[in-house]
């Protein structure tokens, strides 16, 4: 971890708040020019086993029917994960499988031919929108915890725009800087997601806590042990899935949301003359709060 300023740590607060809570997007050209391909797939949710056997449609299997050992592709953080299973019986268009790895509720890819292990996918059919939103938020949190830049920006819409002046380009810059400078983020959803879907837009409300290790000490950047940070995500639905288009309510170190705009000036977020003065006034209380939680440089 680099020796950096207290202001840089707040860059990390912003970045993880975005990177940890995301939604899946389909095939598109990122503003950086990188081409991210997410293959559209249909999936089926598997029911609890009966007498130790999992009953699944035949067309989840990879390979020739009639062979006792088959491969299925399970979704794991919206990427495909191959699993080897044993076929105990085959009838009426279904397979009865033996597997210690499958779990009730797993999603298996239908007609998976041509997909490779780890391929990113966009679900077209097989789960409802609320389940898809939950799956993608979970995948986004995993990406942030792993400090994986490419996987994190996978969950942010290229059309992202919030009332603090951040767009996709600023968010990617925040994440890149944060993942380079800080250690072992831990994000926790304190309350269940409250999801309201209205046509092509969804609003997700929840509360989170976010901590990191900085200068050898772990402490909270969003929320704390007694009081989590309430946030609101706005998602838009495209033909390729749900995309994060706005996030509201992130309160770094307990400061008001406006702190994000002041800090964003380091990346080029435009400030008015009055906001420039606010930024200067904010520097000292921000530093004091950081010293309280993480100690001196």
CSV table of N, CA, C and O in Angstrom, one decimal, residues 14 19 36 52 60 95 114 148 158 183 186 244 267-268 278 297:
chain,number,residue,atom,x,y,z
A,14,UNK,N,-15.5,6.9,-2.0
A,14,UNK,CA,-16.4,7.1,-3.1
A,14,UNK,C,-16.4,5.8,-4.0
A,14,UNK,O,-17.4,5.3,-4.4
A,19,UNK,N,-18.4,0.8,-6.6
A,19,UNK,CA,-18.0,-0.5,-7.1
A,19,UNK,C,-18.7,-1.7,-6.4
A,19,UNK,O,-18.8,-2.7,-7.0
A,36,UNK,N,-16.1,-5.3,-23.7
A,36,UNK,CA,-16.5,-6.3,-22.7
A,36,UNK,C,-17.7,-7.0,-23.3
A,36,UNK,O,-18.7,-6.4,-23.6
A,52,UNK,N,-32.0,-37.6,-3.0
A,52,UNK,CA,-30.6,-37.3,-3.3
A,52,UNK,C,-30.3,-37.1,-4.7
A,52,UNK,O,-29.1,-36.9,-5.1
A,60,UNK,N,-29.4,-28.6,-20.1
A,60,UNK,CA,-28.4,-27.9,-19.3
A,60,UNK,C,-27.1,-28.6,-19.4
A,60,UNK,O,-26.0,-28.1,-19.0
A,95,UNK,N,-32.9,-35.1,-16.8
A,95,UNK,CA,-31.8,-35.8,-16.2
A,95,UNK,C,-31.9,-35.9,-14.7
A,95,UNK,O,-32.2,-34.8,-14.1
A,114,UNK,N,-20.7,-23.8,-26.4
A,114,UNK,CA,-19.8,-22.7,-26.8
A,114,UNK,C,-19.4,-21.8,-25.7
A,114,UNK,O,-18.5,-21.0,-26.0
A,148,UNK,N,-11.1,-5.7,-8.1
A,148,UNK,CA,-11.0,-6.1,-9.5
A,148,UNK,C,-11.6,-4.9,-10.4
A,148,UNK,O,-12.8,-4.8,-10.4
A,158,UNK,N,-22.5,2.9,-18.8
A,158,UNK,CA,-21.7,4.0,-19.5
A,158,UNK,C,-22.5,5.3,-19.4
A,158,UNK,O,-21.8,6.4,-19.6
A,183,UNK,N,-6.3,-1.4,1.1
A,183,UNK,CA,-6.3,-2.9,1.4
A,183,UNK,C,-7.6,-3.4,1.9
A,183,UNK,O,-8.2,-2.8,2.8
A,186,UNK,N,-14.1,-4.4,3.1
A,186,UNK,CA,-15.1,-5.3,3.5
A,186,UNK,C,-16.4,-4.5,3.5
A,186,UNK,O,-16.6,-3.5,4.2
A,244,UNK,N,-26.7,0.3,-13.4
A,244,UNK,CA,-26.6,1.4,-12.4
A,244,UNK,C,-26.5,2.7,-13.0
A,244,UNK,O,-25.5,3.0,-13.7
A,267,UNK,N,-10.6,14.9,-9.4
A,267,UNK,CA,-10.6,14.1,-10.6
A,267,UNK,C,-11.2,15.0,-11.8
A,267,UNK,O,-11.3,14.4,-12.9
A,268,UNK,N,-11.6,16.2,-11.5
A,268,UNK,CA,-12.1,17.0,-12.6
A,268,UNK,C,-13.5,17.3,-12.5
A,268,UNK,O,-14.1,18.0,-13.4
A,278,UNK,N,-16.1,26.0,-0.1
A,278,UNK,CA,-16.5,24.9,0.7
A,278,UNK,C,-15.4,23.8,0.8
A,278,UNK,O,-15.2,23.2,1.9
A,297,UNK,N,-0.5,10.0,9.5
A,297,UNK,CA,0.4,9.4,8.4
A,297,UNK,C,1.7,9.0,9.0
A,297,UNK,O,2.2,9.6,9.9
